[in-house]
Amino acid sequence: MANKANSLAHTKWMCKYHIIFTPKYRRKVIYNQYRKDLGEILRELCRYKHVEIIEGHLMRDHVHMLVMIPPSLSVSAFMGYLKGKSALMMFDRHANLKYKFGNRHFWSEGYYVSTVELNDATVAKYIREQEMHDIAMDKMSVKEYANPFSEAEQQAYKQEKARRKNK
């Protein structure tokens, strides 16, 4: 893990952040070829700003990152840069996304950030296991949704409507 203190000219630092951000309207677009390209783009942009990615995972509808951001760069400036440039790069690589995401809005406006002190191993483990937990929770769900357009449902709707009318 990255437990080393980095240094600038007159500073020793270890600034770790857990960041979560989502695509616009929480669309489930981070999969297949988009997932691979988005991962490459995020790594490349972090490398440009000298931000170390300790752990990261692209879920279908959000991104988890555990990063070390130099103190010379604010978290908000970094996130503006990361989300803005990655959206432009995604639209350049995948022109069809421009029609799904009008006006080049790929990411939602906000993000979640929390500082991580010396318990970064716990946060990294959480990020790694988040997708497996979501899949397990989906499998445990026993609620089944009825088709509202089936004949039995339509017949029940008509009977309820007639009953209400006769009241």
PDB file of C-alpha atoms in Angstrom:
ATOM      1  CA  MET A   1       0.000   0.000   0.000  1.00  0.00           C
ATOM      2  CA  ALA A   2       1.093   3.602  -0.304  1.00  0.00           C
ATOM      3  CA  ASN A   3       2.083   4.297   3.321  1.00  0.00           C
ATOM      4  CA  LYS A   4       5.105   6.329   2.321  1.00  0.00           C
ATOM      5  CA  ALA A   5       5.207  10.066   2.849  1.00  0.00           C
ATOM      6  CA  ASN A   6       5.842  11.983  -0.345  1.00  0.00           C
ATOM      7  CA  SER A   7       7.776  15.211  -0.417  1.00  0.00           C
ATOM      8  CA  LEU A   8       7.763  18.526  -2.191  1.00  0.00           C
ATOM      9  CA  ALA A   9      10.389  21.240  -1.752  1.00  0.00           C
ATOM     10  CA  HIS A  10       9.604  21.985   1.914  1.00  0.00           C
ATOM     11  CA  THR A  11       6.759  19.585   2.619  1.00  0.00           C
ATOM     12  CA  LYS A  12       6.236  15.970   3.600  1.00  0.00           C
ATOM     13  CA  TRP A  13       2.738  14.817   2.738  1.00  0.00           C
ATOM     14  CA  MET A  14       0.406  11.829   2.582  1.00  0.00           C
ATOM     15  CA  CYS A  15      -3.010  13.101   1.462  1.00  0.00           C
ATOM     16  CA  LYS A  16      -5.330  10.190   0.660  1.00  0.00           C
ATOM     17  CA  TYR A  17      -8.920  10.569  -0.479  1.00  0.00           C
ATOM     18  CA  HIS A  18     -11.761   8.146  -1.175  1.00  0.00           C
ATOM     19  CA  ILE A  19     -13.715   9.607  -4.100  1.00  0.00           C
ATOM     20  CA  ILE A  20     -16.993   8.406  -5.619  1.00  0.00           C
ATOM     21  CA  PHE A  21     -18.629   9.963  -8.674  1.00  0.00           C
ATOM     22  CA  THR A  22     -21.407   8.920 -11.039  1.00  0.00           C
ATOM     23  CA  PRO A  23     -22.427   9.302 -14.681  1.00  0.00           C
ATOM     24  CA  LYS A  24     -25.237  11.749 -15.447  1.00  0.00           C
ATOM     25  CA  TYR A  25     -28.605  10.408 -14.263  1.00  0.00           C
ATOM     26  CA  ARG A  26     -26.639   7.442 -12.863  1.00  0.00           C
ATOM     27  CA  ARG A  27     -26.823   5.736 -16.243  1.00  0.00           C
ATOM     28  CA  LYS A  28     -25.302   2.268 -16.291  1.00  0.00           C
ATOM     29  CA  VAL A  29     -22.748   2.976 -19.014  1.00  0.00           C
ATOM     30  CA  ILE A  30     -19.508   1.824 -17.410  1.00  0.00           C
ATOM     31  CA  TYR A  31     -19.240  -1.648 -18.914  1.00  0.00           C
ATOM     32  CA  ASN A  32     -17.691  -3.542 -21.835  1.00  0.00           C
ATOM     33  CA  GLN A  33     -15.573  -1.347 -24.127  1.00  0.00           C
ATOM     34  CA  TYR A  34     -16.473   1.841 -22.258  1.00  0.00           C
ATOM     35  CA  ARG A  35     -15.136   0.393 -19.010  1.00  0.00           C
ATOM     36  CA  LYS A  36     -11.745  -0.411 -20.519  1.00  0.00           C
ATOM     37  CA  ASP A  37     -11.413   2.973 -22.222  1.00  0.00           C
ATOM     38  CA  LEU A  38     -12.607   4.894 -19.174  1.00  0.00           C
ATOM     39  CA  GLY A  39     -10.090   3.083 -16.968  1.00  0.00           C
ATOM     40  CA  GLU A  40      -7.268   4.002 -19.338  1.00  0.00           C
ATOM     41  CA  ILE A  41      -8.419   7.617 -19.515  1.00  0.00           C
ATOM     42  CA  LEU A  42      -8.666   8.011 -15.729  1.00  0.00           C
ATOM     43  CA  ARG A  43      -5.201   6.477 -15.207  1.00  0.00           C
ATOM     44  CA  GLU A  44      -3.710   8.730 -17.885  1.00  0.00           C
ATOM     45  CA  LEU A  45      -5.276  11.907 -16.452  1.00  0.00           C
ATOM     46  CA  CYS A  46      -4.121  11.029 -12.923  1.00  0.00           C
ATOM     47  CA  ARG A  47      -0.605  10.452 -14.218  1.00  0.00           C
ATOM     48  CA  TYR A  48      -0.635  13.941 -15.835  1.00  0.00           C
ATOM     49  CA  LYS A  49      -1.445  15.581 -12.486  1.00  0.00           C
ATOM     50  CA  HIS A  50       0.939  13.330 -10.473  1.00  0.00           C
ATOM     51  CA  VAL A  51      -1.978  11.772  -8.601  1.00  0.00           C
ATOM     52  CA  GLU A  52      -1.354   8.204  -7.454  1.00  0.00           C
ATOM     53  CA  ILE A  53      -4.260   5.772  -7.740  1.00  0.00           C
ATOM     54  CA  ILE A  54      -3.976   3.405  -4.774  1.00  0.00           C
ATOM     55  CA  GLU A  55      -7.174   1.515  -5.555  1.00  0.00           C
ATOM     56  CA  GLY A  56      -9.933   2.054  -8.071  1.00  0.00           C
ATOM     57  CA  HIS A  57     -12.959   0.240  -9.386  1.00  0.00           C
ATOM     58  CA  LEU A  58     -15.415   1.063 -12.141  1.00  0.00           C
ATOM     59  CA  MET A  59     -18.911  -0.099 -11.218  1.00  0.00           C
ATOM     60  CA  ARG A  60     -21.708  -0.052 -13.798  1.00  0.00           C
ATOM     61  CA  ASP A  61     -23.135   3.222 -12.495  1.00  0.00           C
ATOM     62  CA  HIS A  62     -20.367   4.824 -10.414  1.00  0.00           C
ATOM     63  CA  VAL A  63     -16.613   5.045  -9.915  1.00  0.00           C
ATOM     64  CA  HIS A  64     -14.687   4.410  -6.673  1.00  0.00           C
ATOM     65  CA  MET A  65     -11.140   5.725  -6.368  1.00  0.00           C
ATOM     66  CA  LEU A  66      -8.660   5.805  -3.498  1.00  0.00           C
ATOM     67  CA  VAL A  67      -6.072   8.381  -4.537  1.00  0.00           C
ATOM     68  CA  MET A  68      -3.153  10.395  -3.190  1.00  0.00           C
ATOM     69  CA  ILE A  69      -3.462  14.003  -4.353  1.00  0.00           C
ATOM     70  CA  PRO A  70      -0.510  16.372  -3.832  1.00  0.00           C
ATOM     71  CA  PRO A  71      -1.282  19.277  -1.471  1.00  0.00           C
ATOM     72  CA  SER A  72      -0.452  21.713  -4.273  1.00  0.00           C
ATOM     73  CA  LEU A  73      -3.670  20.573  -5.979  1.00  0.00           C
ATOM     74  CA  SER A  74      -7.083  20.926  -4.338  1.00  0.00           C
ATOM     75  CA  VAL A  75      -9.540  18.045  -4.455  1.00  0.00           C
ATOM     76  CA  SER A  76     -12.172  20.181  -6.174  1.00  0.00           C
ATOM     77  CA  ALA A  77      -9.710  21.375  -8.850  1.00  0.00           C
ATOM     78  CA  PHE A  78      -8.600  17.793  -9.436  1.00  0.00           C
ATOM     79  CA  MET A  79     -12.179  16.506  -9.710  1.00  0.00           C
ATOM     80  CA  GLY A  80     -13.143  19.304 -12.110  1.00  0.00           C
ATOM     81  CA  TYR A  81     -10.151  18.420 -14.256  1.00  0.00           C
ATOM     82  CA  LEU A  82     -10.716  14.655 -14.039  1.00  0.00           C
ATOM     83  CA  LYS A  83     -14.438  14.715 -14.835  1.00  0.00           C
ATOM     84  CA  GLY A  84     -14.169  17.419 -17.505  1.00  0.00           C
ATOM     85  CA  LYS A  85     -11.260  15.951 -19.434  1.00  0.00           C
ATOM     86  CA  SER A  86     -12.453  12.360 -19.123  1.00  0.00           C
ATOM     87  CA  ALA A  87     -15.868  13.318 -20.538  1.00  0.00           C
ATOM     88  CA  LEU A  88     -14.264  15.050 -23.518  1.00  0.00           C
ATOM     89  CA  MET A  89     -11.914  12.118 -24.116  1.00  0.00           C
ATOM     90  CA  MET A  90     -14.792   9.600 -23.894  1.00  0.00           C
ATOM     91  CA  PHE A  91     -16.832  11.592 -26.434  1.00  0.00           C
ATOM     92  CA  ASP A  92     -13.796  11.745 -28.735  1.00  0.00           C
ATOM     93  CA  ARG A  93     -13.299   7.969 -28.564  1.00  0.00           C
ATOM     94  CA  HIS A  94     -16.994   7.060 -28.712  1.00  0.00           C
ATOM     95  CA  ALA A  95     -18.890   9.542 -30.877  1.00  0.00           C
ATOM     96  CA  ASN A  96     -22.178   7.665 -30.373  1.00  0.00           C
ATOM     97  CA  LEU A  97     -22.222   8.736 -26.706  1.00  0.00           C
ATOM     98  CA  LYS A  98     -22.814  12.348 -27.783  1.00  0.00           C
ATOM     99  CA  TYR A  99     -26.362  11.409 -28.741  1.00  0.00           C
ATOM    100  CA  LYS A 100     -27.045   9.605 -25.460  1.00  0.00           C
ATOM    101  CA  PHE A 101     -25.508  12.382 -23.347  1.00  0.00           C
ATOM    102  CA  GLY A 102     -26.622  15.680 -24.884  1.00  0.00           C
ATOM    103  CA  ASN A 103     -24.432  18.764 -24.542  1.00  0.00           C
ATOM    104  CA  ARG A 104     -21.422  16.638 -23.554  1.00  0.00           C
ATOM    105  CA  HIS A 105     -22.613  16.024 -19.999  1.00  0.00           C
ATOM    106  CA  PHE A 106     -21.173  12.623 -19.148  1.00  0.00           C
ATOM    107  CA  TRP A 107     -20.747  12.960 -15.364  1.00  0.00           C
ATOM    108  CA  SER A 108     -23.246  14.186 -12.794  1.00  0.00           C
ATOM    109  CA  GLU A 109     -22.449  17.483 -11.097  1.00  0.00           C
ATOM    110  CA  GLY A 110     -21.341  16.322  -7.658  1.00  0.00           C
ATOM    111  CA  TYR A 111     -19.053  13.775  -6.108  1.00  0.00           C
ATOM    112  CA  TYR A 112     -18.372  12.265  -2.696  1.00  0.00           C
ATOM    113  CA  VAL A 113     -14.985  12.632  -1.066  1.00  0.00           C
ATOM    114  CA  SER A 114     -13.641  11.632   2.332  1.00  0.00           C
ATOM    115  CA  THR A 115     -10.165  11.784   3.733  1.00  0.00           C
ATOM    116  CA  VAL A 116      -8.456   8.517   4.488  1.00  0.00           C
ATOM    117  CA  GLU A 117      -5.875   8.416   7.222  1.00  0.00           C
ATOM    118  CA  LEU A 118      -3.888   5.317   8.074  1.00  0.00           C
ATOM    119  CA  ASN A 119      -6.808   2.926   7.505  1.00  0.00           C
ATOM    120  CA  ASP A 120      -6.409   2.945   3.728  1.00  0.00           C
ATOM    121  CA  ALA A 121      -6.256  -0.863   3.642  1.00  0.00           C
ATOM    122  CA  THR A 122      -9.849  -0.995   4.897  1.00  0.00           C
ATOM    123  CA  VAL A 123     -11.039   1.467   2.247  1.00  0.00           C
ATOM    124  CA  ALA A 124      -9.109  -0.353  -0.493  1.00  0.00           C
ATOM    125  CA  LYS A 125     -10.714  -3.652   0.566  1.00  0.00           C
ATOM    126  CA  TYR A 126     -14.163  -2.014   0.524  1.00  0.00           C
ATOM    127  CA  ILE A 127     -13.584  -0.707  -3.011  1.00  0.00           C
ATOM    128  CA  ARG A 128     -12.402  -4.138  -4.238  1.00  0.00           C
ATOM    129  CA  GLU A 129     -15.353  -6.003  -2.703  1.00  0.00           C
ATOM    130  CA  GLN A 130     -18.116  -3.478  -3.481  1.00  0.00           C
ATOM    131  CA  GLU A 131     -19.135  -5.044  -6.807  1.00  0.00           C
ATOM    132  CA  MET A 132     -19.256  -8.577  -5.367  1.00  0.00           C
ATOM    133  CA  HIS A 133     -21.451  -7.290  -2.526  1.00  0.00           C
ATOM    134  CA  ASP A 134     -23.858  -5.602  -4.976  1.00  0.00           C
ATOM    135  CA  ILE A 135     -24.134  -8.791  -7.050  1.00  0.00           C
ATOM    136  CA  ALA A 136     -24.790 -10.874  -3.926  1.00  0.00           C
ATOM    137  CA  MET A 137     -27.485  -8.453  -2.750  1.00  0.00           C
ATOM    138  CA  ASP A 138     -29.177  -8.596  -6.166  1.00  0.00           C
ATOM    139  CA  LYS A 139     -29.234 -12.403  -6.011  1.00  0.00           C
ATOM    140  CA  MET A 140     -30.744 -12.334  -2.517  1.00  0.00           C
ATOM    141  CA  SER A 141     -33.612 -10.140  -3.645  1.00  0.00           C
ATOM    142  CA  VAL A 142     -36.711 -12.340  -3.873  1.00  0.00           C
ATOM    143  CA  LYS A 143     -39.133  -9.665  -5.009  1.00  0.00           C
ATOM    144  CA  GLU A 144     -40.550 -10.486  -8.397  1.00  0.00           C
ATOM    145  CA  TYR A 145     -42.160  -7.845 -10.486  1.00  0.00           C
ATOM    146  CA  ALA A 146     -45.452  -8.613 -12.242  1.00  0.00           C
ATOM    147  CA  ASN A 147     -45.899  -7.701 -15.862  1.00  0.00           C
ATOM    148  CA  PRO A 148     -48.456  -4.860 -15.850  1.00  0.00           C
ATOM    149  CA  PHE A 149     -49.432  -5.672 -19.412  1.00  0.00           C
ATOM    150  CA  SER A 150     -50.332  -9.317 -18.899  1.00  0.00           C
ATOM    151  CA  GLU A 151     -53.958 -10.292 -19.513  1.00  0.00           C
ATOM    152  CA  ALA A 152     -54.546 -11.194 -15.857  1.00  0.00           C
ATOM    153  CA  GLU A 153     -53.240  -7.811 -14.702  1.00  0.00           C
ATOM    154  CA  GLN A 154     -55.348  -5.975 -17.294  1.00  0.00           C
ATOM    155  CA  GLN A 155     -58.456  -7.929 -16.258  1.00  0.00           C
ATOM    156  CA  ALA A 156     -57.828  -7.118 -12.568  1.00  0.00           C
ATOM    157  CA  TYR A 157     -57.359  -3.445 -13.478  1.00  0.00           C
ATOM    158  CA  LYS A 158     -60.654  -3.370 -15.423  1.00  0.00           C
ATOM    159  CA  GLN A 159     -62.515  -5.026 -12.532  1.00  0.00           C
ATOM    160  CA  GLU A 160     -61.072  -2.550 -10.025  1.00  0.00           C
ATOM    161  CA  LYS A 161     -61.978   0.352 -12.308  1.00  0.00           C
ATOM    162  CA  ALA A 162     -65.553  -0.943 -12.700  1.00  0.00           C
ATOM    163  CA  ARG A 163     -65.865  -1.463  -8.937  1.00  0.00           C
ATOM    164  CA  ARG A 164     -64.752   2.115  -8.251  1.00  0.00           C
ATOM    165  CA  LYS A 165     -67.152   3.463 -10.877  1.00  0.00           C
ATOM    166  CA  ASN A 166     -70.108   1.659  -9.248  1.00  0.00           C
ATOM    167  CA  LYS A 167     -69.384   3.097  -5.793  1.00  0.00           C
TER     168      LYS A 167
END
